[in-house]
N, CA, C and O of each residue as an XYZ file, in Angstrom:
308
protein
N     -45.958     20.852      9.047
C     -46.055     19.374      7.737
C     -46.582     18.603      8.564
O     -46.439     18.370      9.764
N     -47.503     18.073      7.374
C     -47.994     16.810      8.163
C     -46.879     15.123      8.434
O     -45.916     14.828      7.726
N     -47.235     14.557      9.245
C     -46.662     12.888      9.483
C     -46.290     12.802      7.939
O     -45.376     13.502      7.504
N     -47.064     11.865      7.040
C     -46.515     11.961      5.873
C     -45.896     12.569      5.277
O     -45.290     11.877      4.459
N     -45.589     13.965      5.183
C     -44.282     14.782      4.354
C     -43.257     15.027      5.555
O     -42.162     15.135      5.004
N     -43.099     15.158      6.869
C     -42.145     14.645      7.959
C     -41.567     13.075      7.370
O     -40.364     13.151      7.120
N     -41.985     12.080      7.174
C     -41.561     10.853      6.797
C     -40.886     10.945      5.437
O     -39.691     10.724      5.238
N     -41.590     11.220      4.721
C     -41.286     12.080      2.894
C     -39.813     12.403      2.653
O     -38.998     12.216      1.750
N     -39.834     13.010      3.946
C     -38.371     14.613      3.886
C     -37.472     13.384      4.208
O     -36.664     12.870      3.434
N     -37.744     13.012      5.452
C     -36.481     11.726      5.966
C     -36.015     10.887      5.092
O     -34.851     10.740      4.719
N     -37.240     10.177      4.684
C     -37.011      9.047      3.429
C     -36.127      9.816      2.537
O     -35.264      9.241      1.875
N     -36.336     11.327      2.481
C     -34.782     12.049      0.919
C     -33.644     12.084      1.955
O     -32.455     12.049      1.638
N     -34.074     12.152      3.143
C     -32.641     12.662      3.094
C     -31.474     11.406      3.525
O     -30.280     11.444      3.226
N     -32.212     10.228      4.357
C     -31.646      9.104      4.117
C     -30.774      8.107      2.674
O     -29.633      7.653      2.592
N     -31.442      8.095      2.130
C     -31.252      8.365      0.514
C     -30.155      9.646      0.490
O     -29.081      9.176      0.866
N     -30.081     10.366      0.342
C     -29.043     11.208      0.145
C     -28.035     11.006      0.636
O     -27.112     11.514      0.000
N     -27.583     10.203      1.974
C     -26.670      9.535      2.690
C     -26.666      8.520      1.711
O     -25.622      8.566      1.061
N     -27.461      7.587      1.341
C     -26.731      6.627      1.525
C     -26.559      7.121     -0.062
O     -25.354      6.934     -0.229
N     -27.007      7.573     -1.145
C     -25.594      7.772     -2.388
C     -24.612      8.463     -1.542
O     -23.454      8.053     -1.618
N     -24.851      9.373     -0.803
C     -22.766     10.322     -0.286
C     -22.276      8.794     -0.270
O     -21.945      8.367     -1.376
N     -22.187      7.993      0.698
C     -21.624      6.883      0.896
C     -21.329      5.741      0.199
O     -20.791      4.750      0.691
N     -21.718      5.884     -1.091
C     -21.941      5.064     -1.305
C     -21.236      5.734     -2.725
O     -20.908      4.851     -3.518
N     -20.857      7.551     -3.331
C     -20.095      8.488     -4.127
C     -18.984      8.144     -3.361
O     -18.023      7.670     -3.967
N     -18.873      8.373     -1.404
C     -17.131      8.641     -1.139
C     -16.232      7.188     -1.608
O     -15.027      7.245     -1.855
N     -17.299      5.478     -1.705
C     -16.921      4.561     -1.615
C     -16.441      3.916     -3.395
O     -16.190      2.740     -3.659
N     -16.429      5.288     -4.548
C     -16.198      4.642     -5.564
C     -17.622      4.371     -6.360
O     -17.747      4.384     -7.585
N     -18.684      4.118     -5.378
C     -19.633      3.976     -6.874
C     -19.793      1.825     -5.605
O     -20.643      1.307     -4.882
N     -18.669      1.524     -6.018
C     -18.266     -0.150     -4.583
C     -19.071     -0.184     -3.520
O     -18.803      0.439     -2.493
N     -20.640     -1.261     -3.729
C     -21.587     -1.192     -3.018
C     -20.756     -1.908     -1.700
O     -20.812     -1.124     -0.753
N     -20.029     -3.113     -1.358
C     -19.573     -4.127     -0.840
C     -18.358     -2.694      0.001
O     -18.408     -2.583      1.226
N     -17.637     -1.994     -0.608
C     -16.590     -1.088      0.965
C     -18.065     -0.192      1.400
O     -18.079      0.328      2.516
N     -18.976     -0.074      0.723
C     -18.947      1.368      1.708
C     -20.355      0.434      2.679
O     -20.997      1.245      3.347
N     -20.794     -0.808      2.809
C     -21.099     -1.448      3.877
C     -19.863     -1.878      4.660
O     -19.927     -1.889      5.890
N     -18.878     -2.190      4.109
C     -17.818     -1.861      4.949
C     -17.181     -0.865      6.380
O     -16.694     -0.858      7.511
N     -17.862      0.196      4.744
C     -17.534      1.653      5.904
C     -18.271      1.389      6.478
O     -17.907      0.414      7.136
N     -19.642      1.778      6.797
C     -20.198      1.711      7.587
C     -20.884      0.413      8.355
O     -22.059      0.513      8.710
N     -20.140     -0.812      8.612
C     -20.340     -1.335      9.801
C     -18.530     -0.666     10.195
O     -18.633      0.073     11.175
N     -17.722     -0.709      9.931
C     -16.217     -0.177     10.575
C     -17.513      1.220     11.533
O     -18.360      0.993     12.397
N     -17.196      2.291     11.004
C     -17.997      2.678     11.765
C     -18.748      2.609     12.483
O     -18.490      3.058     13.600
N     -19.600      2.226     12.318
C     -20.772      1.872     13.658
C     -20.176      1.081     15.229
O     -20.098      1.400     16.415
N     -19.899      0.095     14.514
C     -18.279     -0.457     15.221
C     -17.192      0.857     16.476
O     -16.746      0.575     17.588
N     -17.084      2.093     15.797
C     -16.389      3.088     16.158
C     -16.915      3.714     17.266
O     -16.341      4.249     18.214
N     -18.739      3.497     16.880
C     -19.086      4.024     17.643
C     -20.387      3.346     18.527
O     -21.475      3.613     19.039
N     -19.739      2.634     18.372
C     -20.237      1.262     19.518
C     -18.935      1.860     20.756
O     -19.127      2.496     21.792
N     -17.662      1.382     20.178
C     -16.846      0.871     21.171
C     -16.788      2.940     22.081
O     -16.658      3.096     23.295
N     -16.888      3.810     21.341
C     -17.128      5.259     21.687
C     -18.395      5.603     22.747
O     -18.562      6.465     23.610
N     -19.070      4.660     22.314
C     -20.471      4.657     23.555
C     -20.186      4.545     24.886
O     -20.288      5.225     25.906
N     -19.491      2.628     24.286
C     -18.957      2.159     25.898
C     -17.736      3.236     26.607
O     -17.774      3.324     27.834
N     -16.860      3.901     25.999
C     -15.815      4.672     27.149
C     -16.815      5.490     27.460
O     -16.916      5.529     28.687
N     -17.579      6.143     26.947
C     -18.399      7.151     27.441
C     -19.872      6.094     28.857
O     -20.358      5.696     29.916
N     -19.816      6.174     28.329
C     -21.117      5.498     29.764
C     -20.078      4.475     31.149
O     -20.416      4.265     32.314
N     -18.852      4.049     30.462
C     -18.104      3.401     31.782
C     -17.696      4.696     32.401
O     -17.792      4.507     33.613
N     -17.083      6.541     32.069
C     -16.230      7.525     32.398
C     -17.905      8.021     33.327
O     -17.910      8.449     34.482
N     -19.206      7.815     32.446
C     -20.746      7.960     32.926
C     -20.481      7.922     34.265
O     -19.963      8.694     35.072
N     -21.176      6.358     34.316
C     -20.507      5.616     35.521
C     -20.173      5.729     36.564
O     -20.682      5.887     37.674
N     -19.224      5.634     36.135
C     -17.163      5.728     37.041
C     -17.913      7.371     37.986
O     -18.017      7.518     39.204
N     -18.288      8.304     36.946
C     -18.440      9.750     37.638
C     -19.527      9.705     38.116
O     -19.187     10.275     39.153
N     -21.364      9.376     38.380
C     -21.877      9.088     39.250
C     -21.424      8.223     40.350
O     -21.575      8.783     41.435
N     -21.056      7.361     40.409
C     -19.986      6.847     41.876
C     -19.415      7.358     42.744
O     -19.671      7.377     43.948
N     -18.399      7.915     42.034
C     -18.159      9.545     42.694
C     -18.742     10.956     43.037
O     -18.209     11.855     43.686
N     -19.987     10.923     42.431
C     -20.755     11.902     42.598
C     -20.178     12.816     41.830
O     -20.905     13.809     41.820
N     -18.954     13.018     40.993
C     -19.141     13.593     40.157
C     -18.898     13.276     38.814
O     -18.882     12.054     38.672
N     -18.618     14.155     37.322
C     -18.864     13.507     35.932
C     -17.564     13.849     35.422
O     -17.514     14.858     34.718
N     -16.351     13.122     35.664
C     -14.831     12.961     35.177
C     -14.539     13.420     34.127
O     -15.137     12.573     33.462
N     -13.784     14.561     32.832
C     -13.999     14.179     32.325
C     -13.173     13.486     32.247
O     -12.489     12.872     33.065
N     -13.233     13.621     30.359
C     -12.508     12.380     29.035
C     -10.772     13.266     28.747
O      -9.601     13.089     28.409
N     -11.382     13.870     29.019
C      -9.762     14.521     28.576
C      -8.514     15.348     29.250
O      -7.622     15.901     28.607
N      -8.685     15.304     31.234
C      -8.294     16.079     31.670
C      -8.600     15.285     32.528
O      -9.327     14.302     32.388
N      -7.658     15.932     34.226
C      -8.635     15.261     35.625
C      -9.575     15.916     36.053
O      -9.905     17.074     35.796
N     -10.273     14.744     37.097
C     -11.746     15.065     37.215
C     -11.446     16.405     38.670
O     -10.735     16.532     39.668
N     -12.009     16.800     38.279
C     -13.213     18.332     39.133
C     -12.278     18.073     40.268
O     -11.798     16.951     40.426
N     -11.969     19.188     41.157
C     -11.728     19.240     42.455
C     -12.538     18.579     43.499
O     -13.382     17.875     42.944
N     -12.625     18.518     44.804
C     -13.757     18.170     45.294
C     -13.584     19.257     46.755
O     -12.664     19.342     47.568
N     -14.797     19.941     46.657
C     -14.253     21.614     47.663
C     -14.237     20.655     49.039
O     -14.984     19.792     49.501
N     -13.428     21.056     49.295
C     -13.525     21.352     50.714
C     -13.713     22.099     51.863
O     -13.550     23.290     52.128
N     -14.057     21.223     52.428
C     -14.744     22.028     53.658
C     -14.308     22.894     55.060
O     -13.272     22.491     55.590
N     -14.706     23.560     55.439
C     -14.180     24.088     56.053
C     -13.833     23.241     57.827
O     -13.171     23.837     58.677
């Protein structure tokens, strides 16, 4: 696949996604934009939480699980 074909394919996928979002919002462009902005905010907050958890895990020498307690540290004899 050439570079131009890849770009055209990606553009077609984006157009299909745009159409799907607009259709999901009943054809109302304002609602579609609002839905996308809300989703973007949710994803940004999720990234911040994951980045904070990852940084905390590295500081402690381990990656803490968001679903439960951190892994126990092995005890040395």
